[in-house]
Amino acid sequence: MNTVLFDLDGTLHNSEKWYIQACCTCIEAIRERELTNKEKDYLVGKPITKILSEWFLGQEKEVLLSFFTHYEMINHQIREYVGVYEMLTELKARGIAMGIVSSKYRRYIVQELHNTRLLPFFDVIVGLDDCKEPKPNPEPLLKAISELYIKPEDCIYIGDQPTDVLAANAAGIECFGALWGEGQKEKLLSASPAGLLQNPEDILVINRIRDNLDSASCSSYIEIT
């Protein structure tokens, strides 16, 4: 492994909750009612374009502008998860290339990474508007590895949602599910990840497990599926 690709929302940043808040505020204002818990759960891990095409066909532009307005009022509150900065610093020191593959619009990815001081770590960024198809389609991940001039087997992908795992599997990239943010064990397992990570620093020992080195000490950090 010489490259690690990351999802952003719910994996590196605590941004998922702010995305959901903006979605709810926008949609509830248009529908003039509160969303049910089931509807709110459905929003998690889905790009805004998918929600628009399913719930607001013919009103996409109007609803999207409303979402942007609400999101930009609160996204300055986004922070990285505890341990993420230190983990990225260590990967960089080891000479590991890194990238972001997210279902968020590129301008927000860059803005939020800048705000959390994480932007300099990444060699490639692929956002929602960089591809025709979002995850779980493999196109975003394939675009990232193409820009890095690497093969799927040369990297891993870290994400918190089943769509991340499905996209990586389809691209031939080994994927590990992140449980320290928005990731839920049972949901991730349903998509067949290579393993589940409890903390950001667990990423640092993946190669040791692959090489069967010190597997006893690693087993408490990573659950291999």
XYZ file of N, CA and C in Angstrom:
675
model
N 0.845 -1.200 0.000
C 0.000 0.000 0.000
C 0.871 1.238 0.000
N 0.709 2.092 -1.004
C 1.427 3.366 -1.004
C 0.497 4.572 -1.104
N -0.813 4.310 -1.117
C -1.799 5.390 -1.229
C -3.018 5.060 -0.371
N -3.537 6.074 0.317
C -4.785 5.927 1.071
C -5.760 6.988 0.583
N -6.926 6.544 0.129
C -8.007 7.445 -0.272
C -9.038 7.467 0.838
N -9.595 8.641 1.094
C -10.553 8.815 2.177
C -11.865 9.399 1.671
N -12.954 8.924 2.248
C -14.210 9.665 2.215
C -14.013 10.860 3.149
N -14.895 11.838 3.090
C -14.732 13.032 3.935
C -15.763 13.089 5.059
N -17.039 13.269 4.689
C -18.093 13.436 5.696
C -18.270 12.158 6.514
N -18.196 12.293 7.820
C -18.396 11.139 8.687
C -17.188 10.240 8.806
N -16.108 10.581 8.070
C -14.869 9.792 8.112
C -13.713 10.638 8.644
N -13.445 11.771 8.013
C -12.424 12.693 8.511
C -13.041 13.871 9.243
N -14.171 14.336 8.740
C -14.857 15.507 9.314
C -16.187 15.107 9.950
N -16.590 15.850 10.976
C -17.903 15.619 11.595
C -18.998 16.365 10.839
N -18.857 16.453 9.529
C -19.718 17.284 8.681
C -21.068 16.671 8.358
N -21.216 15.346 8.546
C -22.474 14.697 8.182
C -23.658 15.319 8.902
N -23.495 15.602 10.196
C -24.626 16.144 10.963
C -25.028 17.530 10.470
N -24.035 18.323 9.999
C -24.357 19.656 9.491
C -25.025 19.564 8.125
N -24.595 18.580 7.326
C -25.242 18.330 6.036
C -26.708 17.938 6.244
N -26.957 17.027 7.184
C -28.316 16.582 7.455
C -29.162 17.735 7.989
N -28.570 18.555 8.835
C -29.309 19.702 9.378
C -29.725 20.648 8.268
N -28.808 20.927 7.345
C -29.131 21.829 6.236
C -30.189 21.217 5.333
N -30.073 19.914 5.059
C -31.077 19.222 4.244
C -32.458 19.316 4.890
N -32.513 19.024 6.171
C -33.801 19.025 6.877
C -34.433 20.411 6.874
N -33.636 21.425 7.177
C -34.154 22.795 7.215
C -34.705 23.205 5.865
N -33.949 22.895 4.814
C -34.349 23.230 3.452
C -35.613 22.478 3.045
N -35.619 21.160 3.230
C -36.734 20.320 2.780
C -38.003 20.595 3.584
N -37.846 20.784 4.884
C -39.020 21.047 5.725
C -39.671 22.380 5.375
N -38.855 23.360 4.999
C -39.412 24.654 4.611
C -40.219 24.533 3.319
N -39.738 23.717 2.391
C -40.425 23.545 1.111
C -41.675 22.686 1.273
N -41.565 21.619 2.079
C -42.702 20.713 2.275
C -43.687 21.204 3.333
N -43.253 22.186 4.113
C -44.079 22.774 5.172
C -44.512 21.720 6.202
N -43.585 20.830 6.533
C -43.792 19.846 7.594
C -42.448 19.296 8.029
N -42.412 18.713 9.214
C -41.177 18.105 9.698
C -40.942 16.761 9.003
N -39.689 16.440 8.771
C -39.359 15.133 8.226
C -39.499 14.065 9.311
N -39.895 12.896 8.915
C -39.972 11.782 9.857
C -38.558 11.276 10.145
N -38.411 10.508 11.205
C -37.105 9.935 11.521
C -36.615 9.031 10.393
N -37.548 8.313 9.759
C -37.183 7.437 8.645
C -36.643 8.267 7.483
N -37.262 9.395 7.196
C -36.800 10.257 6.113
C -35.427 10.845 6.431
N -35.230 11.240 7.681
C -33.934 11.781 8.091
C -32.837 10.736 7.963
N -33.143 9.511 8.358
C -32.163 8.421 8.248
C -31.792 8.163 6.792
N -32.767 8.333 5.904
C -32.528 8.074 4.483
C -31.529 9.077 3.896
N -31.454 10.264 4.479
C -30.553 11.295 3.969
C -29.085 10.970 4.203
N -28.806 10.176 5.231
C -27.431 9.919 5.652
C -26.648 9.195 4.556
N -25.493 9.769 4.224
C -24.608 9.132 3.259
C -25.000 9.283 1.808
N -26.027 10.079 1.530
C -26.484 10.236 0.137
C -26.176 11.640 -0.373
N -25.667 11.754 -1.583
C -25.399 13.084 -2.146
C -26.694 13.851 -2.348
N -26.620 15.152 -2.235
C -27.807 15.995 -2.344
C -28.478 15.815 -3.711
N -27.700 15.525 -4.745
C -28.285 15.355 -6.078
C -29.225 14.141 -6.135
N -28.893 13.097 -5.402
C -29.756 11.912 -5.369
C -31.078 12.245 -4.679
N -31.001 12.982 -3.587
C -32.213 13.386 -2.866
C -33.095 14.248 -3.762
N -32.477 15.177 -4.473
C -33.239 16.061 -5.354
C -33.944 15.279 -6.465
N -33.238 14.333 -7.073
C -33.821 13.586 -8.194
C -34.947 12.668 -7.738
N -34.900 12.225 -6.490
C -35.921 11.327 -5.979
C -37.100 12.060 -5.342
N -36.831 13.170 -4.684
C -37.878 13.855 -3.913
C -38.394 15.135 -4.568
N -37.595 15.741 -5.451
C -37.967 17.059 -5.975
C -37.744 17.155 -7.485
N -38.182 16.142 -8.195
C -38.027 16.125 -9.641
C -38.728 17.346 -10.241
N -37.989 18.118 -11.025
C -38.527 19.328 -11.622
C -38.301 20.574 -10.800
N -37.887 20.400 -9.529
C -37.614 21.538 -8.646
C -36.146 21.567 -8.201
N -35.302 20.786 -8.897
C -33.926 20.591 -8.431
C -33.173 21.907 -8.200
N -33.238 22.824 -9.150
C -32.460 24.057 -9.048
C -32.897 24.884 -7.848
N -34.206 25.022 -7.679
C -34.748 25.805 -6.570
C -34.338 25.218 -5.223
N -34.494 23.914 -5.078
C -34.192 23.257 -3.809
C -32.689 23.270 -3.538
N -31.879 23.082 -4.581
C -30.433 23.081 -4.413
C -29.928 24.435 -3.930
N -30.455 25.504 -4.490
C -30.056 26.844 -4.053
C -30.431 27.077 -2.592
N -31.595 26.578 -2.199
C -32.018 26.696 -0.812
C -31.081 25.903 0.109
N -30.698 24.690 -0.334
C -29.774 23.875 0.455
C -28.442 24.591 0.620
N -27.889 25.137 -0.474
C -26.611 25.843 -0.404
C -26.679 26.975 0.614
N -27.780 27.721 0.590
C -27.940 28.849 1.512
C -27.881 28.387 2.959
N -28.621 27.330 3.280
C -28.654 26.833 4.657
C -27.321 26.201 5.066
N -26.707 25.459 4.152
C -25.450 24.778 4.481
C -24.321 25.773 4.722
N -24.255 26.813 3.910
C -23.180 27.785 4.041
C -23.297 28.619 5.307
N -24.451 28.593 5.943
C -24.633 29.307 7.210
C -24.055 28.533 8.395
N -23.825 27.230 8.215
C -23.416 26.414 9.361
C -22.139 25.606 9.138
N -21.656 25.502 7.905
C -20.541 24.575 7.670
C -19.201 25.053 8.229
N -19.150 26.307 8.710
C -17.921 26.773 9.372
C -17.705 26.072 10.717
N -18.731 25.369 11.191
C -18.630 24.675 12.475
C -18.019 23.271 12.350
N -17.746 22.848 11.132
C -17.201 21.506 10.890
C -15.791 21.389 11.462
N -15.525 20.268 12.115
C -14.212 19.975 12.679
C -13.785 18.566 12.276
N -12.484 18.302 12.293
C -12.004 16.940 12.065
C -12.192 16.128 13.340
N -12.323 14.813 13.192
C -12.457 13.933 14.348
C -11.134 13.856 15.109
N -11.242 13.569 16.379
C -10.063 13.427 17.237
C -9.147 12.343 16.669
N -7.879 12.659 16.543
C -6.888 11.699 16.056
C -6.646 11.732 14.566
N -7.506 12.418 13.810
C -7.365 12.441 12.350
C -6.123 13.216 11.917
N -5.908 14.377 12.493
C -4.746 15.189 12.099
C -3.450 14.434 12.359
N -3.362 13.794 13.518
C -2.157 13.054 13.885
C -1.939 11.852 12.955
N -3.026 11.164 12.611
C -2.939 10.015 11.706
C -2.448 10.443 10.333
N -2.999 11.536 9.796
C -2.586 12.027 8.487
C -1.127 12.483 8.503
N -0.725 13.095 9.593
C 0.661 13.542 9.736
C 1.625 12.367 9.669
N 1.281 11.268 10.336
C 2.132 10.083 10.328
C 2.168 9.440 8.949
N 1.021 9.347 8.276
C 1.003 8.782 6.927
C 1.878 9.614 5.981
N 1.774 10.921 6.099
C 2.589 11.813 5.266
C 4.069 11.587 5.530
N 4.435 11.427 6.809
C 5.830 11.192 7.177
C 6.348 9.877 6.606
N 5.457 8.914 6.410
C 5.842 7.618 5.846
C 5.891 7.631 4.319
N 5.579 8.764 3.728
C 5.620 8.871 2.281
C 4.389 8.330 1.581
N 3.282 8.188 2.323
C 2.033 7.688 1.747
C 1.302 8.824 1.032
N 0.920 8.610 -0.215
C 0.095 9.584 -0.932
C -1.343 9.463 -0.442
N -2.064 10.578 -0.439
C -3.433 10.573 0.085
C -4.367 11.378 -0.806
N -5.636 10.972 -0.797
C -6.629 11.671 -1.588
C -7.999 11.625 -0.942
N -8.865 12.503 -1.397
C -10.256 12.569 -0.942
C -11.174 12.180 -2.097
N -12.095 11.258 -1.831
C -13.136 10.910 -2.795
C -14.464 11.045 -2.054
N -15.209 12.084 -2.378
C -16.396 12.453 -1.599
C -17.598 12.718 -2.510
N -18.783 12.585 -1.937
C -20.021 12.925 -2.653
C -20.471 14.339 -2.319
N -19.527 15.176 -1.964
C -19.785 16.593 -1.674
C -19.217 17.424 -2.832
N -19.820 18.585 -3.065
C -19.315 19.469 -4.103
C -17.887 19.893 -3.783
N -17.061 19.942 -4.830
C -15.632 20.200 -4.661
C -15.357 21.486 -3.865
N -16.090 22.540 -4.148
C -15.779 23.808 -3.485
C -15.933 23.711 -1.974
N -16.889 22.899 -1.516
C -17.060 22.722 -0.080
C -15.977 21.815 0.494
N -15.565 20.820 -0.264
C -14.474 19.956 0.186
C -13.232 20.801 0.464
N -12.856 21.617 -0.511
C -11.646 22.439 -0.391
C -11.788 23.442 0.743
N -12.927 24.105 0.810
C -13.156 25.105 1.848
C -13.063 24.495 3.243
N -13.704 23.349 3.432
C -13.742 22.739 4.756
C -12.405 22.114 5.139
N -11.694 21.530 4.176
C -10.351 21.025 4.456
C -9.406 22.164 4.818
N -9.573 23.293 4.173
C -8.767 24.474 4.508
C -9.061 24.922 5.938
N -10.331 24.937 6.302
C -10.712 25.387 7.645
C -10.176 24.482 8.743
N -10.063 23.178 8.448
C -9.587 22.228 9.459
C -8.083 21.950 9.335
N -7.398 22.670 8.461
C -5.942 22.547 8.282
C -5.520 21.238 7.632
N -6.455 20.496 7.048
C -6.129 19.199 6.473
C -5.801 19.245 4.977
N -6.095 20.353 4.332
C -5.954 20.434 2.876
C -4.558 20.061 2.364
N -3.461 20.496 3.006
C -2.126 20.190 2.466
C -1.777 18.703 2.430
N -2.515 17.873 3.131
C -2.199 16.447 3.160
C -2.542 15.730 1.851
N -3.433 16.303 1.052
C -4.040 15.533 -0.033
C -3.501 15.889 -1.415
N -3.190 14.822 -2.170
C -2.621 14.960 -3.500
C -3.685 14.994 -4.594
N -4.887 14.520 -4.288
C -5.976 14.525 -5.261
C -7.296 14.673 -4.507
N -8.226 15.381 -5.123
C -9.580 15.551 -4.567
C -10.579 15.282 -5.682
N -11.509 14.380 -5.422
C -12.590 14.100 -6.369
C -13.905 14.357 -5.652
N -14.676 15.295 -6.185
C -15.945 15.662 -5.584
C -17.133 15.275 -6.445
N -18.310 15.627 -5.964
C -19.549 15.266 -6.635
C -19.610 15.798 -8.060
N -19.119 17.009 -8.271
C -19.212 17.637 -9.588
C -18.060 17.264 -10.520
N -17.209 16.337 -10.082
C -16.110 15.879 -10.923
C -16.459 14.622 -11.712
N -17.619 14.031 -11.442
C -18.004 12.767 -12.067
C -19.462 12.797 -12.506
N -19.781 11.920 -13.435
C -21.174 11.789 -13.857
C -21.985 10.996 -12.841
N -21.351 9.991 -12.231
C -22.047 9.117 -11.292
C -21.370 9.155 -9.920
N -22.133 9.366 -8.838
C -21.547 9.359 -7.500
C -21.430 7.932 -6.964
N -20.758 7.781 -5.827
C -20.766 6.487 -5.140
C -22.213 6.082 -4.842
N -22.557 4.794 -4.949
C -21.713 3.604 -4.984
C -21.142 3.233 -6.353
N -21.358 4.052 -7.384
C -20.690 3.813 -8.651
C -19.181 3.973 -8.441
N -18.360 3.146 -9.051
C -16.911 3.242 -8.829
C -16.230 4.406 -9.530
N -16.968 5.152 -10.361
C -16.342 6.210 -11.170
C -15.483 7.182 -10.353
N -15.954 7.722 -9.211
C -15.118 8.679 -8.462
C -13.779 8.090 -8.004
N -13.801 6.842 -7.534
C -12.565 6.209 -7.090
C -11.638 5.916 -8.268
N -12.194 5.486 -9.377
C -11.382 5.218 -10.559
C -10.748 6.501 -11.097
N -11.471 7.597 -10.984
C -10.916 8.888 -11.399
C -9.732 9.269 -10.512
N -9.876 9.044 -9.202
C -8.797 9.391 -8.266
C -7.530 8.598 -8.553
N -7.664 7.278 -8.761
C -6.459 6.485 -8.997
C -5.857 6.781 -10.369
N -6.702 7.186 -11.314
C -6.197 7.577 -12.624
C -5.347 8.840 -12.515
N -5.806 9.797 -11.717
C -5.069 11.046 -11.552
C -3.776 10.839 -10.777
N -3.739 9.806 -9.938
C -2.536 9.497 -9.162
C -1.607 8.533 -9.907
N -2.059 8.026 -11.047
C -1.282 7.083 -11.865
C -0.912 5.826 -11.063
N -1.894 5.279 -10.367
C -1.681 4.056 -9.604
C -2.726 3.018 -9.994
N -2.508 1.787 -9.562
C -3.442 0.699 -9.807
C -4.339 0.522 -8.573
N -5.522 -0.090 -8.745
C -6.412 -0.299 -7.600
C -5.749 -1.048 -6.444
N -4.898 -1.996 -6.754
C -4.270 -2.793 -5.700
C -3.190 -2.028 -4.937
N -2.839 -0.828 -5.416
C -1.808 -0.031 -4.752
C -2.363 0.845 -3.635
N -3.683 0.831 -3.442
C -4.259 1.739 -2.452
C -5.379 1.075 -1.673
N -5.806 1.753 -0.625
C -6.999 1.361 0.112
C -7.911 2.578 0.211
N -9.175 2.317 0.519
C -10.155 3.397 0.695
C -10.762 3.266 2.081
N -10.932 4.391 2.747
C -11.511 4.432 4.091
C -12.807 5.238 4.037
N -13.924 4.635 4.459
C -15.205 5.342 4.447
C -16.120 4.859 5.547
N -17.183 5.597 5.781
C -18.074 5.288 6.904
C -19.438 4.761 6.485
N -19.697 4.673 5.171
C -21.008 4.256 4.704
C -20.909 3.040 3.772
N -21.977 2.231 3.704
C -21.982 1.097 2.774
C -21.697 1.509 1.329
N -22.141 2.693 0.935
C -21.885 3.151 -0.433
C -20.389 3.305 -0.704
N -19.622 3.655 0.327
C -18.169 3.750 0.176
C -17.576 2.376 -0.122
N -18.032 1.383 0.634
C -17.523 0.012 0.467
C -17.919 -0.540 -0.902
N -19.169 -0.331 -1.283
C -19.652 -0.839 -2.565
C -18.881 -0.223 -3.733
N -18.626 1.075 -3.649
C -17.884 1.755 -4.709
C -16.466 1.213 -4.806
N -15.820 1.032 -3.645
C -14.448 0.528 -3.632
C -14.380 -0.903 -4.154
N -15.301 -1.739 -3.712
C -15.320 -3.124 -4.189
C -15.478 -3.191 -5.702
N -16.358 -2.342 -6.225
C -16.581 -2.316 -7.675
C -15.354 -1.815 -8.434
N -14.560 -0.979 -7.768
C -13.351 -0.438 -8.400
C -12.139 -1.352 -8.222
N -12.309 -2.419 -7.445
C -11.193 -3.321 -7.188
C -10.231 -2.803 -6.139
N -10.728 -1.903 -5.274
C -9.917 -1.288 -4.222
C -10.334 -1.843 -2.866
N -9.390 -2.220 -2.058
C -9.683 -2.738 -0.729
C -10.218 -1.603 0.150
N -11.323 -1.853 0.834
C -11.973 -0.803 1.621
C -12.103 -1.216 3.079
N -11.813 -0.275 3.973
C -11.985 -0.474 5.403
C -13.035 0.514 5.909
N -13.948 0.020 6.730
C -15.004 0.859 7.272
C -14.554 1.594 8.526
N -14.874 2.874 8.603
C -14.509 3.715 9.740
C -15.658 3.782 10.732
N -15.387 3.410 11.991
C -16.423 3.378 13.026
C -16.319 4.538 14.019
N -15.329 5.403 13.890
C -15.153 6.472 14.883
C -16.060 7.671 14.630
N -16.673 7.737 13.456
C -17.533 8.870 13.132
C -18.980 8.444 12.986
N -19.484 8.488 11.757
C -20.878 8.137 11.496
C -21.073 6.662 11.140
N -19.997 5.933 10.963
C -20.102 4.541 10.549
C -20.769 3.644 11.564
N -21.647 2.761 11.085
C -22.334 1.785 11.938
C -21.943 0.384 11.500
N -21.532 -0.416 12.476
C -20.951 -1.721 12.199
C -21.827 -2.596 11.309
N -23.084 -2.780 11.673
C -23.947 -3.690 10.921
C -24.178 -3.206 9.498
N -24.369 -1.921 9.319
C -24.566 -1.384 7.977
C -23.334 -1.597 7.116
N -22.163 -1.342 7.686
C -20.932 -1.513 6.932
C -20.688 -2.976 6.587
N -20.946 -3.850 7.530
C -20.729 -5.278 7.284
C -21.603 -5.797 6.144
N -22.765 -5.192 5.967
C -23.672 -5.634 4.900
C -23.075 -5.429 3.512
N -22.072 -4.550 3.418
C -21.442 -4.265 2.117
C -20.118 -5.006 1.926
N -19.714 -5.799 2.921
C -18.499 -6.633 2.836
C -17.198 -5.840 2.708
N -16.853 -5.056 3.724
C -15.549 -4.379 3.705
C -14.431 -5.365 4.023
N -13.187 -4.964 3.771
C -12.038 -5.800 4.126
C -11.853 -5.854 5.633
N -12.296 -4.811 6.325
C -12.177 -4.766 7.779
C -12.835 -3.517 8.323
N -12.938 -3.440 9.635
C -13.527 -2.289 10.311
C -12.488 -1.679 11.248
N -12.417 -0.355 11.260
C -11.440 0.360 12.069
C -12.146 1.113 13.185
N -11.679 0.950 14.407
C -12.306 1.599 15.552
C -11.854 3.048 15.721
N -10.593 3.337 15.367
C -10.005 4.659 15.585
C -9.149 5.052 14.378
N -8.954 6.368 14.162
C -8.145 6.789 13.016
C -6.748 6.178 12.997
N -6.120 6.049 14.159
C -4.751 5.524 14.200
C -4.656 4.063 13.788
N -5.797 3.353 13.741
C -5.778 1.954 13.310
C -5.328 1.810 11.861
N -5.496 2.866 11.077
C -5.061 2.841 9.682
C -3.558 2.576 9.590
N -2.830 3.013 10.600
C -1.375 2.921 10.571
C -0.847 1.499 10.686
N -1.709 0.556 11.115
C -1.229 -0.822 11.298
C -1.802 -1.791 10.267
N -2.511 -1.292 9.268
C -3.117 -2.177 8.264
C -2.061 -3.014 7.554
N -0.982 -2.400 7.144
C 0.064 -3.162 6.455
C 0.670 -4.238 7.337
N 0.744 -3.996 8.628
C 1.301 -4.991 9.545
C 0.414 -6.226 9.593
N -0.897 -6.013 9.529
C -1.807 -7.161 9.522
C -1.681 -7.919 8.206
N -1.578 -7.198 7.104
C -1.442 -7.842 5.797
C -0.215 -8.744 5.756
N 0.856 -8.279 6.401
C 2.106 -9.038 6.368
C 2.210 -10.046 7.507
N 1.108 -10.188 8.280
C 1.087 -11.117 9.407
C 2.170 -10.817 10.441
N 2.455 -9.523 10.615
C 3.437 -9.123 11.607
C 2.734 -8.641 12.857
N 3.114 -9.239 13.998
C 2.578 -8.811 15.283
C 1.064 -8.797 15.260
N 0.429 -9.824 14.675
C -1.019 -9.862 14.500
C -1.768 -9.855 15.824
N -1.152 -10.367 16.879
C -1.827 -10.398 18.182
C -2.087 -8.991 18.686
N -1.091 -8.113 18.566
C -1.273 -6.744 19.053
C -2.208 -5.959 18.150
N -2.267 -6.311 16.867
C -3.116 -5.575 15.929
C -4.590 -5.970 16.070
N -4.869 -7.165 16.545
C -6.234 -7.655 16.541
C -7.166 -6.815 17.398
N -6.633 -6.103 18.375
C -7.487 -5.292 19.234
C -7.853 -3.968 18.554
N -7.182 -3.647 17.453
C -7.423 -2.394 16.760
C -8.316 -2.562 15.540
N -8.117 -3.659 14.809
C -8.813 -3.846 13.551
C -9.596 -5.148 13.550
N -10.816 -5.051 13.146
C -11.646 -6.258 12.997
C -11.658 -6.632 11.523
N -11.010 -7.737 11.205
C -10.945 -8.189 9.818
C -12.204 -9.007 9.515
N -12.882 -8.686 8.419
C -14.141 -9.362 8.098
C -13.883 -10.528 7.151
